[in-house]
Amino acid sequence: MKSKLLFCSIMVLFMAFSLQGQEKKLKFLFVESGADFLDCEEPQKDYMRADIDPLWAYYATDRVRSLCYSEHFGIRLEYRFLKNKLGISSGLRYTRMFSSIGKTSYWTDSPEFFYIRYRMDATSMEYAKVYGLSQKASYLEVPLEFRIYPYSDYPVNVYYKAGVSFSYNIGSGSAVDFYEAPMENYEAEVAAVIEDPPLYYGSFHLGIGLKIGKINKPGLILEANLPVAVAVPDEACFVKPQNGAGFQIMVRVPLTKNEKK
Amino acid sequence: MKRGFLYTGLAMMLISGACSDETELQKNVFIHDKDYYDLPAYSEWGYNTFGAYYDMVPLVSDYTGTPAKIINTAGRTSFYLNGHLSSGYYSAGTDAAIIFDFFSFDPQSYTDLLSLNNLTADLQSPVYAVRVKIDTATYDCDILEGSLVFTKVRNLIVDKKQVEVILSGTFGFRALVDQEPVAVTMGRFDVGIGTNNFFRY
């Protein structure tokens, strides 16, 4: 029984690769843009005085949080094989990561201030009251993604994906949102306490996509990435993103003409 | 009548606004000591905590309230460390305080406390005295040996304005308290003193 099962498996694999040899491989160019929204570690920092982990009796909104989201755009090439059911793709992305401490949500400012220790000597310790700290970092990202297209080529179709990426920092800048306007004169000194962003990081994501358009025509694709897991080096950095979710919008252009699926 | 309520409301808002200044810096940040878990770790950041073993029972600052006061009156300046005596930080315990008296130190304001920086006080010296308050009873300590060390005393400045002075240091002593020998060990404090907890009258 076992030998029959093994024989059948080998035959299926052989047929699949034989068919692959007869199929003309499809190639696509993707122009893509998207965003990821990431949970971060609690901002436990020596230079901060803030409610990081308040007592249960306090309102949760009193808590100072780390937030992080990234935007990206880029291009990617995809090669299909195994009867065009499987695609492997890679390319280059420009990613901007926006990190903050103090904001209560991604797009609203903090209602509460907290303290940043920015100067200390033998006789004094100086704090600045701030609503928040923020950092923008730019990365070059190389993604490697696998997509499974299990269904027939309908004009609207669903597929699945798994991917990894490696990102390398190419620049960053930090900013401080002060409670007292005159303190803006000291922004450079206060911002100097903010750690650099990670020099590099890796990410892994699973996702589901919605393809609009026939396989041999240009099409539009929407993807949801869930989960997105991020791994940063174990060294001090401003915020440490961990995991979250994201989405991606892509325009797909077939590079092989007159193809049949 | 309505106007009375309005004025009262406005007055309460003003008072609460005034009192809310730097509240975060006045909160207690209790980071447990790795070796002596019942006590706060030694720090010099103005975490508003103190702790010691009073005959091996932890005497530590409360999560809320003012852990320290300086009172200069009647020719004596007293450094109060208020907390509770218990078997754990989160248990209610008994109210307790250690009070260090200085007879040759006359600060006019809390900023004068900077002169305590690097001071090691031999508690057997007649210019110092120690009292212990347990629940409602206060006891004079007959010091056998011990010291109080102000390791670091620094101004705390927020947005370029002086807010308080941070006193950080250690203490320990052996004494007769109510005729009973007592050992206070591993004492450490890191407290802020400002206009709210410095008194001179």
CSV table of C-alpha atoms in Angstrom, one decimal:
chain,number,residue,atom,x,y,z
A,1,MET,CA,0.0,0.0,0.0
A,2,LYS,CA,2.8,2.3,1.0
A,3,SER,CA,4.8,1.6,-2.1
A,4,LYS,CA,1.7,2.3,-4.3
A,5,LEU,CA,1.2,5.6,-2.5
A,6,LEU,CA,4.9,6.5,-3.1
A,7,PHE,CA,4.6,5.5,-6.7
A,8,CYS,CA,1.5,7.6,-7.2
A,9,SER,CA,3.1,10.6,-5.6
A,10,ILE,CA,6.2,10.4,-7.7
A,11,MET,CA,4.0,10.1,-10.8
A,12,VAL,CA,2.0,13.2,-9.9
A,13,LEU,CA,5.2,15.2,-9.3
A,14,PHE,CA,6.6,13.9,-12.6
A,15,MET,CA,3.5,14.9,-14.5
A,16,ALA,CA,3.4,18.3,-12.9
A,17,PHE,CA,7.0,19.0,-13.9
A,18,SER,CA,6.4,17.6,-17.4
A,19,LEU,CA,3.4,19.8,-17.8
A,20,GLN,CA,5.5,22.8,-16.5
A,21,GLY,CA,7.9,22.0,-19.3
A,22,GLN,CA,5.2,22.2,-21.9
A,23,GLU,CA,3.7,25.4,-20.4
A,24,LYS,CA,5.1,28.7,-21.4
A,25,LYS,CA,6.1,30.5,-18.1
A,26,LEU,CA,4.2,33.7,-17.5
A,27,LYS,CA,6.0,36.8,-16.2
A,28,PHE,CA,4.4,39.8,-14.7
A,29,LEU,CA,5.5,43.3,-13.6
A,30,PHE,CA,3.9,44.7,-10.5
A,31,VAL,CA,3.8,48.3,-9.4
A,32,GLU,CA,2.8,48.3,-5.8
A,33,SER,CA,2.1,50.5,-2.8
A,34,GLY,CA,0.9,49.6,0.7
A,35,ALA,CA,1.2,50.1,4.4
A,36,ASP,CA,1.7,48.0,7.5
A,37,PHE,CA,0.5,48.9,11.0
A,38,LEU,CA,2.5,47.4,13.8
A,39,ASP,CA,2.3,46.8,17.5
A,40,CYS,CA,5.4,47.7,19.4
A,41,GLU,CA,7.1,46.9,22.6
A,42,GLU,CA,6.2,49.2,25.6
A,43,PRO,CA,8.5,52.2,25.6
A,44,GLN,CA,10.5,51.4,28.7
A,45,LYS,CA,13.3,54.0,28.6
A,46,ASP,CA,15.5,55.5,31.3
A,47,TYR,CA,15.1,59.0,29.8
A,48,MET,CA,11.3,58.9,30.0
A,49,ARG,CA,9.0,59.7,32.9
A,50,ALA,CA,5.5,58.6,31.9
A,51,ASP,CA,2.8,56.1,32.6
A,52,ILE,CA,3.8,53.1,30.7
A,53,ASP,CA,1.9,50.5,32.6
A,54,PRO,CA,-0.6,52.3,34.8
A,55,LEU,CA,-2.6,50.8,37.6
A,56,TRP,CA,-5.8,49.1,36.6
A,57,ALA,CA,-7.7,52.0,38.2
A,58,TYR,CA,-6.3,54.5,35.7
A,59,TYR,CA,-7.9,55.0,32.3
A,60,ALA,CA,-6.1,53.1,29.6
A,61,THR,CA,-5.8,56.3,27.6
A,62,ASP,CA,-3.4,57.7,30.2
A,63,ARG,CA,-0.9,55.1,29.0
A,64,VAL,CA,2.0,56.3,26.8
A,65,ARG,CA,2.4,53.9,23.9
A,66,SER,CA,4.8,53.2,21.0
A,67,LEU,CA,3.2,53.1,17.6
A,68,CYS,CA,4.7,52.3,14.3
A,69,TYR,CA,3.5,52.1,10.7
A,70,SER,CA,5.2,51.9,7.4
A,71,GLU,CA,4.4,52.9,3.8
A,72,HIS,CA,6.1,51.5,0.8
A,73,PHE,CA,6.1,51.6,-3.0
A,74,GLY,CA,8.1,49.6,-5.4
A,75,ILE,CA,8.2,47.3,-8.4
A,76,ARG,CA,8.4,43.5,-8.5
A,77,LEU,CA,8.7,40.8,-11.1
A,78,GLU,CA,6.8,37.6,-10.8
A,79,TYR,CA,7.5,34.3,-12.5
A,80,ARG,CA,4.8,31.6,-12.7
A,81,PHE,CA,5.4,27.9,-12.7
A,82,LEU,CA,3.6,24.7,-11.9
A,83,LYS,CA,0.8,25.3,-14.5
A,84,ASN,CA,0.8,29.0,-13.5
A,85,LYS,CA,-0.6,28.0,-10.1
A,86,LEU,CA,2.5,29.2,-8.2
A,87,GLY,CA,4.3,32.5,-8.5
A,88,ILE,CA,7.6,33.6,-7.1
A,89,SER,CA,8.4,37.2,-7.1
A,90,SER,CA,11.0,39.7,-6.0
A,91,GLY,CA,11.8,43.4,-6.5
A,92,LEU,CA,12.8,46.5,-4.8
A,93,ARG,CA,10.7,48.8,-2.5
A,94,TYR,CA,11.2,52.1,-0.9
A,95,THR,CA,9.8,52.0,2.6
A,96,ARG,CA,9.2,54.8,5.1
A,97,MET,CA,8.7,53.8,8.7
A,98,PHE,CA,6.9,56.3,11.0
A,99,SER,CA,7.5,55.6,14.7
A,100,SER,CA,6.1,57.5,17.6
A,101,ILE,CA,6.0,57.5,21.4
A,102,GLY,CA,3.1,59.4,23.0
A,103,LYS,CA,0.5,59.3,20.4
A,104,THR,CA,-2.7,57.4,21.3
A,105,SER,CA,-3.5,56.5,17.7
A,106,TYR,CA,-1.8,56.6,14.4
A,107,TRP,CA,-3.2,59.9,13.2
A,108,THR,CA,-4.2,61.8,16.3
A,109,ASP,CA,-1.9,63.8,18.6
A,110,SER,CA,-1.5,62.9,22.3
A,111,PRO,CA,-3.7,64.7,24.8
A,112,GLU,CA,-1.3,64.1,27.6
A,113,PHE,CA,2.3,65.2,28.1
A,114,PHE,CA,5.2,63.3,29.6
A,115,TYR,CA,8.8,64.0,30.5
A,116,ILE,CA,12.1,63.5,28.6
A,117,ARG,CA,15.3,63.8,30.5
A,118,TYR,CA,17.8,65.4,28.1
A,119,ARG,CA,20.5,66.9,30.2
A,120,MET,CA,22.2,65.8,33.4
A,121,ASP,CA,25.3,66.9,35.3
A,122,ALA,CA,26.6,66.8,38.9
A,123,THR,CA,24.2,69.5,40.1
A,124,SER,CA,21.1,69.2,38.0
A,125,MET,CA,18.8,67.1,35.9
A,126,GLU,CA,16.7,68.7,33.2
A,127,TYR,CA,13.5,67.4,31.7
A,128,ALA,CA,11.4,68.7,28.9
A,129,LYS,CA,7.6,68.3,28.8
A,130,VAL,CA,6.6,66.8,25.5
A,131,TYR,CA,3.4,65.5,23.9
A,132,GLY,CA,5.3,63.0,21.9
A,133,LEU,CA,8.5,61.9,20.1
A,134,SER,CA,8.5,60.8,16.5
A,135,GLN,CA,10.9,59.4,14.0
A,136,LYS,CA,10.8,58.9,10.3
A,137,ALA,CA,13.2,56.3,8.8
A,138,SER,CA,13.7,55.3,5.2
A,139,TYR,CA,14.6,51.8,4.1
A,140,LEU,CA,15.4,49.9,0.9
A,141,GLU,CA,13.5,46.7,1.0
A,142,VAL,CA,13.9,43.5,-0.9
A,143,PRO,CA,10.8,41.3,-0.8
A,144,LEU,CA,10.6,37.6,-1.7
A,145,GLU,CA,7.0,36.4,-2.1
A,146,PHE,CA,5.3,33.2,-3.1
A,147,ARG,CA,1.7,33.3,-4.3
A,148,ILE,CA,-0.6,30.3,-4.8
A,149,TYR,CA,-3.3,30.7,-7.5
A,150,PRO,CA,-5.4,27.7,-6.8
A,151,TYR,CA,-8.5,28.7,-8.8
A,152,SER,CA,-9.3,29.1,-12.5
A,153,ASP,CA,-8.7,32.4,-14.2
A,154,TYR,CA,-11.9,34.2,-13.6
A,155,PRO,CA,-11.9,38.0,-14.0
A,156,VAL,CA,-12.2,38.4,-10.2
A,157,ASN,CA,-10.3,35.9,-8.3
A,158,VAL,CA,-8.8,35.1,-4.9
A,159,TYR,CA,-5.3,33.9,-4.2
A,160,TYR,CA,-3.0,33.4,-1.2
A,161,LYS,CA,0.6,34.4,-0.4
A,162,ALA,CA,3.5,34.1,2.0
A,163,GLY,CA,6.5,36.4,1.9
A,164,VAL,CA,9.6,37.6,3.6
A,165,SER,CA,11.5,40.8,3.2
A,166,PHE,CA,14.8,42.4,4.3
A,167,SER,CA,15.0,46.1,4.8
A,168,TYR,CA,18.1,48.3,5.2
A,169,ASN,CA,18.1,51.8,6.6
A,170,ILE,CA,19.2,54.6,4.4
A,171,GLY,CA,18.2,57.6,6.5
A,172,SER,CA,16.2,58.9,9.4
A,173,GLY,CA,15.2,62.0,11.3
A,174,SER,CA,13.6,62.6,14.7
A,175,ALA,CA,11.3,65.3,16.0
A,176,VAL,CA,9.9,66.4,19.4
A,177,ASP,CA,6.4,67.8,20.0
A,178,PHE,CA,6.9,70.1,23.0
A,179,TYR,CA,4.4,71.1,25.6
A,180,GLU,CA,5.9,74.6,25.9
A,181,ALA,CA,6.6,76.4,22.6
A,182,PRO,CA,9.8,78.2,23.8
A,183,MET,CA,11.4,74.8,24.4
A,184,GLU,CA,11.5,74.3,20.6
A,185,ASN,CA,14.8,76.1,20.7
A,186,TYR,CA,16.2,73.0,22.4
A,187,GLU,CA,14.8,70.5,19.9
A,188,ALA,CA,18.2,69.4,18.6
A,189,GLU,CA,19.4,68.7,22.2
A,190,VAL,CA,16.2,66.9,23.3
A,191,ALA,CA,16.0,64.9,20.1
A,192,ALA,CA,19.6,63.7,20.6
A,193,VAL,CA,18.4,61.4,23.3
A,194,ILE,CA,16.2,59.5,20.8
A,195,GLU,CA,17.8,56.3,19.7
A,196,ASP,CA,18.5,55.5,16.0
A,197,PRO,CA,16.0,53.3,14.2
A,198,PRO,CA,17.0,49.7,13.5
A,199,LEU,CA,19.8,49.5,10.9
A,200,TYR,CA,18.0,46.6,9.3
A,201,TYR,CA,15.0,44.4,10.0
A,202,GLY,CA,13.3,41.4,8.5
A,203,SER,CA,9.6,40.7,8.2
A,204,PHE,CA,7.4,37.8,7.4
A,205,HIS,CA,3.8,38.0,6.3
A,206,LEU,CA,0.9,35.9,5.2
A,207,GLY,CA,-1.9,37.3,3.1
A,208,ILE,CA,-4.8,36.9,0.8
A,209,GLY,CA,-5.3,38.8,-2.5
A,210,LEU,CA,-8.1,39.8,-4.7
A,211,LYS,CA,-7.2,39.9,-8.4
A,212,ILE,CA,-9.3,41.9,-10.8
A,213,GLY,CA,-8.6,41.3,-14.5
A,214,LYS,CA,-7.9,38.3,-16.7
A,215,ILE,CA,-4.4,36.7,-16.6
A,216,ASN,CA,-3.3,38.0,-20.0
A,217,LYS,CA,-4.4,41.6,-19.4
A,218,PRO,CA,-3.3,44.3,-17.0
A,219,GLY,CA,-5.1,44.1,-13.7
A,220,LEU,CA,-5.6,45.5,-10.3
A,221,ILE,CA,-4.8,43.6,-7.1
A,222,LEU,CA,-5.8,44.2,-3.5
A,223,GLU,CA,-4.0,42.3,-0.8
A,224,ALA,CA,-4.5,42.1,2.9
A,225,ASN,CA,-1.5,41.0,5.0
A,226,LEU,CA,-2.3,39.3,8.2
A,227,PRO,CA,-0.2,38.7,10.2
A,228,VAL,CA,2.9,40.8,9.6
A,229,ALA,CA,5.7,39.9,11.9
A,230,VAL,CA,8.8,42.0,12.2
A,231,ALA,CA,12.2,41.0,13.6
A,232,VAL,CA,14.6,43.8,14.6
A,233,PRO,CA,18.2,43.3,15.9
A,234,ASP,CA,18.4,43.0,19.7
A,235,GLU,CA,19.9,46.4,20.2
A,236,ALA,CA,18.6,49.8,21.5
A,237,CYS,CA,16.3,51.5,19.1
A,238,PHE,CA,13.6,54.1,19.3
A,239,VAL,CA,10.7,51.7,19.0
A,240,LYS,CA,10.7,47.9,18.5
A,241,PRO,CA,7.9,46.9,16.1
A,242,GLN,CA,6.6,43.4,16.7
A,243,ASN,CA,3.6,42.4,14.6
A,244,GLY,CA,0.5,43.7,13.0
A,245,ALA,CA,-1.4,43.8,9.7
A,246,GLY,CA,-1.2,45.6,6.4
A,247,PHE,CA,-2.5,46.0,2.9
A,248,GLN,CA,-1.2,46.4,-0.5
A,249,ILE,CA,-2.6,47.8,-3.8
A,250,MET,CA,-0.9,46.6,-7.0
A,251,VAL,CA,-1.1,47.1,-10.7
A,252,ARG,CA,-0.1,44.0,-12.6
A,253,VAL,CA,1.2,44.1,-16.2
A,254,PRO,CA,1.8,40.9,-18.1
A,255,LEU,CA,5.2,40.7,-19.7
A,256,THR,CA,4.5,37.7,-21.9
A,257,LYS,CA,2.1,38.3,-24.8
A,258,ASN,CA,-0.7,36.0,-26.1
A,259,GLU,CA,-0.4,33.7,-23.3
A,260,LYS,CA,-3.0,31.1,-22.4
A,261,LYS,CA,-3.4,30.1,-18.8
B,1,MET,CA,-27.1,80.9,43.6
B,2,LYS,CA,-26.1,79.8,40.0
B,3,ARG,CA,-23.3,82.3,40.0
B,4,GLY,CA,-22.0,80.9,43.3
B,5,PHE,CA,-21.8,77.5,41.7
B,6,LEU,CA,-20.1,78.9,38.7
B,7,TYR,CA,-17.4,80.7,40.8
B,8,THR,CA,-17.0,77.6,43.0
B,9,GLY,CA,-16.5,75.5,39.8
B,10,LEU,CA,-14.0,77.9,38.3
B,11,ALA,CA,-12.1,78.0,41.6
B,12,MET,CA,-11.9,74.2,41.8
B,13,MET,CA,-10.7,74.1,38.2
B,14,LEU,CA,-8.0,76.6,38.9
B,15,ILE,CA,-6.9,74.8,42.1
B,16,SER,CA,-6.9,71.4,40.4
B,17,GLY,CA,-4.9,72.9,37.4
B,18,ALA,CA,-2.4,74.3,39.8
B,19,CYS,CA,-2.0,71.1,41.7
B,20,SER,CA,-1.6,69.0,38.5
B,21,ASP,CA,1.7,70.5,37.6
B,22,GLU,CA,4.4,67.9,37.2
B,23,THR,CA,2.2,65.2,38.7
B,24,GLU,CA,4.0,62.5,36.7
B,25,LEU,CA,7.3,63.5,38.2
B,26,GLN,CA,5.8,63.3,41.7
B,27,LYS,CA,4.5,59.8,41.1
B,28,ASN,CA,6.3,56.9,42.7
B,29,VAL,CA,8.2,54.6,40.4
B,30,PHE,CA,8.8,51.5,42.4
B,31,ILE,CA,11.3,49.3,40.6
B,32,HIS,CA,12.0,46.2,42.6
B,33,ASP,CA,15.6,45.6,43.7
B,34,LYS,CA,17.0,42.4,42.1
B,35,ASP,CA,18.6,41.2,45.2
B,36,TYR,CA,16.2,42.6,47.8
B,37,TYR,CA,12.9,42.3,46.0
B,38,ASP,CA,10.8,43.9,48.8
B,39,LEU,CA,12.8,47.1,48.4
B,40,PRO,CA,13.0,49.6,45.6
B,41,ALA,CA,16.2,49.4,43.6
B,42,TYR,CA,18.6,52.1,44.4
B,43,SER,CA,18.2,55.0,41.9
B,44,GLU,CA,19.1,58.7,41.5
B,45,TRP,CA,16.3,59.8,39.2
B,46,GLY,CA,13.7,61.2,41.7
B,47,TYR,CA,11.5,58.1,41.6
B,48,ASN,CA,10.0,59.1,45.0
B,49,THR,CA,10.6,55.8,46.7
B,50,PHE,CA,12.4,54.7,49.8
B,51,GLY,CA,12.8,51.4,51.5
B,52,ALA,CA,14.7,49.6,54.2
B,53,TYR,CA,14.5,46.4,56.3
B,54,TYR,CA,13.3,47.2,59.8
B,55,ASP,CA,14.4,44.2,61.8
B,56,MET,CA,14.2,42.2,58.5
B,57,VAL,CA,10.6,43.5,57.8
B,58,PRO,CA,10.3,45.7,54.7
B,59,LEU,CA,9.6,49.3,55.4
B,60,VAL,CA,8.8,50.9,52.1
B,61,SER,CA,7.1,54.0,50.6
B,62,ASP,CA,3.5,53.8,49.5
B,63,TYR,CA,2.5,53.8,45.8
B,64,THR,CA,0.6,57.0,46.4
B,65,GLY,CA,1.2,59.9,48.7
B,66,THR,CA,4.3,61.9,49.6
B,67,PRO,CA,7.1,59.6,50.7
B,68,ALA,CA,9.3,62.4,52.0
B,69,LYS,CA,9.1,65.7,53.7
B,70,ILE,CA,11.6,68.2,55.0
B,71,ILE,CA,10.4,70.2,58.0
B,72,ASN,CA,12.5,73.0,59.4
B,73,THR,CA,11.1,74.3,62.7
B,74,ALA,CA,12.2,75.1,66.2
B,75,GLY,CA,15.9,74.8,65.4
B,76,ARG,CA,15.6,71.4,63.9
B,77,THR,CA,15.4,70.2,60.3
B,78,SER,CA,13.7,66.9,60.0
B,79,PHE,CA,13.9,64.6,57.0
B,80,TYR,CA,10.7,62.4,57.0
B,81,LEU,CA,10.5,59.1,55.1
B,82,ASN,CA,6.9,58.0,55.2
B,83,GLY,CA,5.7,54.5,54.2
B,84,HIS,CA,4.4,51.3,55.7
B,85,LEU,CA,5.8,48.4,57.5
B,86,SER,CA,4.6,45.1,56.0
B,87,SER,CA,5.6,41.8,54.5
B,88,GLY,CA,5.1,43.0,50.9
B,89,TYR,CA,4.8,46.1,48.9
B,90,TYR,CA,1.1,45.6,48.0
B,91,SER,CA,-0.1,44.6,51.4
B,92,ALA,CA,-1.7,47.3,53.5
B,93,GLY,CA,0.7,47.0,56.4
B,94,THR,CA,1.2,49.5,59.3
B,95,ASP,CA,1.9,53.1,58.7
B,96,ALA,CA,5.5,53.8,59.6
B,97,ALA,CA,8.2,56.5,59.2
B,98,ILE,CA,11.8,57.1,59.8
B,99,ILE,CA,12.7,60.6,60.7
B,100,PHE,CA,16.3,62.0,60.6
B,101,ASP,CA,16.7,65.2,62.6
B,102,PHE,CA,19.5,67.7,61.8
B,103,PHE,CA,20.3,70.3,64.5
B,104,SER,CA,23.0,72.2,62.7
B,105,PHE,CA,21.3,72.6,59.3
B,106,ASP,CA,19.0,75.5,58.7
B,107,PRO,CA,17.7,75.5,55.0
B,108,GLN,CA,15.7,78.5,54.1
B,109,SER,CA,14.1,76.9,51.0
B,110,TYR,CA,14.3,73.6,49.3
B,111,THR,CA,17.0,74.7,47.0
B,112,ASP,CA,19.3,75.0,50.1
B,113,LEU,CA,19.2,71.2,50.3
B,114,LEU,CA,21.9,71.1,47.6
B,115,SER,CA,24.4,71.6,50.3
B,116,LEU,CA,23.7,68.0,51.5
B,117,ASN,CA,25.3,66.6,48.3
B,118,ASN,CA,27.9,64.0,49.3
B,119,LEU,CA,27.2,64.4,53.0
B,120,THR,CA,27.8,61.3,55.2
B,121,ALA,CA,26.1,61.8,58.5
B,122,ASP,CA,27.4,59.8,61.5
B,123,LEU,CA,24.1,59.2,63.3
B,124,GLN,CA,25.9,58.8,66.6
B,125,SER,CA,26.9,62.5,66.4
B,126,PRO,CA,24.9,64.8,68.7
B,127,VAL,CA,24.0,67.1,65.8
B,128,TYR,CA,21.8,64.3,64.4
B,129,ALA,CA,19.0,62.3,65.9
B,130,VAL,CA,16.7,59.6,64.6
B,131,ARG,CA,13.1,58.9,65.4
B,132,VAL,CA,10.8,56.0,64.3
B,133,LYS,CA,7.1,56.3,63.9
B,134,ILE,CA,5.0,53.1,63.9
B,135,ASP,CA,1.3,53.6,63.5
B,136,THR,CA,0.6,56.5,65.8
B,137,ALA,CA,3.5,56.1,68.2
B,138,THR,CA,6.8,57.9,67.7
B,139,TYR,CA,10.0,56.6,69.4
B,140,ASP,CA,13.3,58.3,69.9
B,141,CYS,CA,16.1,56.0,68.8
B,142,ASP,CA,19.2,55.6,70.9
B,143,ILE,CA,21.7,55.1,68.1
B,144,LEU,CA,24.3,52.4,68.6
B,145,GLU,CA,25.9,52.9,65.2
B,146,GLY,CA,24.8,54.0,61.8
B,147,SER,CA,25.0,56.5,59.0
B,148,LEU,CA,22.9,58.5,56.5
B,149,VAL,CA,24.6,59.2,53.2
B,150,PHE,CA,23.3,61.7,50.6
B,151,THR,CA,25.0,60.2,47.6
B,152,LYS,CA,23.6,62.7,45.1
B,153,VAL,CA,21.5,65.8,45.6
B,154,ARG,CA,20.5,67.5,42.3
B,155,ASN,CA,18.2,70.2,41.0
B,156,LEU,CA,15.3,68.9,39.0
B,157,ILE,CA,14.5,71.4,36.2
B,158,VAL,CA,11.5,71.1,33.9
B,159,ASP,CA,11.2,73.3,30.8
B,160,LYS,CA,14.0,75.4,32.2
B,161,LYS,CA,12.2,76.0,35.5
B,162,GLN,CA,13.3,74.6,38.9
B,163,VAL,CA,10.7,72.2,40.2
B,164,GLU,CA,12.3,70.4,43.1
B,165,VAL,CA,15.6,69.0,44.5
B,166,ILE,CA,16.2,65.3,44.3
B,167,LEU,CA,17.7,63.6,47.3
B,168,SER,CA,19.3,60.2,46.7
B,169,GLY,CA,21.2,58.1,49.2
B,170,THR,CA,21.4,55.3,51.6
B,171,PHE,CA,21.1,54.7,55.3
B,172,GLY,CA,21.4,52.0,58.0
B,173,PHE,CA,21.6,51.9,61.7
B,174,ARG,CA,21.4,49.8,64.9
B,175,ALA,CA,19.5,51.4,67.8
B,176,LEU,CA,17.5,50.9,70.9
B,177,VAL,CA,13.9,51.7,70.1
B,178,ASP,CA,11.6,51.6,73.1
B,179,GLN,CA,14.3,49.8,74.9
B,180,GLU,CA,14.5,47.1,72.3
B,181,PRO,CA,17.5,46.6,69.9
B,182,VAL,CA,16.5,47.2,66.3
B,183,ALA,CA,18.5,47.0,63.1
B,184,VAL,CA,17.5,49.1,60.1
B,185,THR,CA,19.4,47.8,57.1
B,186,MET,CA,19.7,48.3,53.3
B,187,GLY,CA,18.1,51.7,53.5
B,188,ARG,CA,17.8,53.7,50.3
B,189,PHE,CA,15.9,56.7,49.2
B,190,ASP,CA,15.3,58.6,46.0
B,191,VAL,CA,12.9,61.4,46.6
B,192,GLY,CA,12.0,64.9,45.3
B,193,ILE,CA,11.6,67.8,47.7
B,194,GLY,CA,9.9,70.9,46.4
B,195,THR,CA,7.4,73.6,47.5
B,196,ASN,CA,4.8,71.0,48.3
B,197,ASN,CA,6.9,69.0,50.8
B,198,PHE,CA,9.4,71.5,52.2
B,199,PHE,CA,8.1,73.4,55.2
B,200,ARG,CA,9.8,76.1,57.3
B,201,TYR,CA,7.9,77.8,60.0
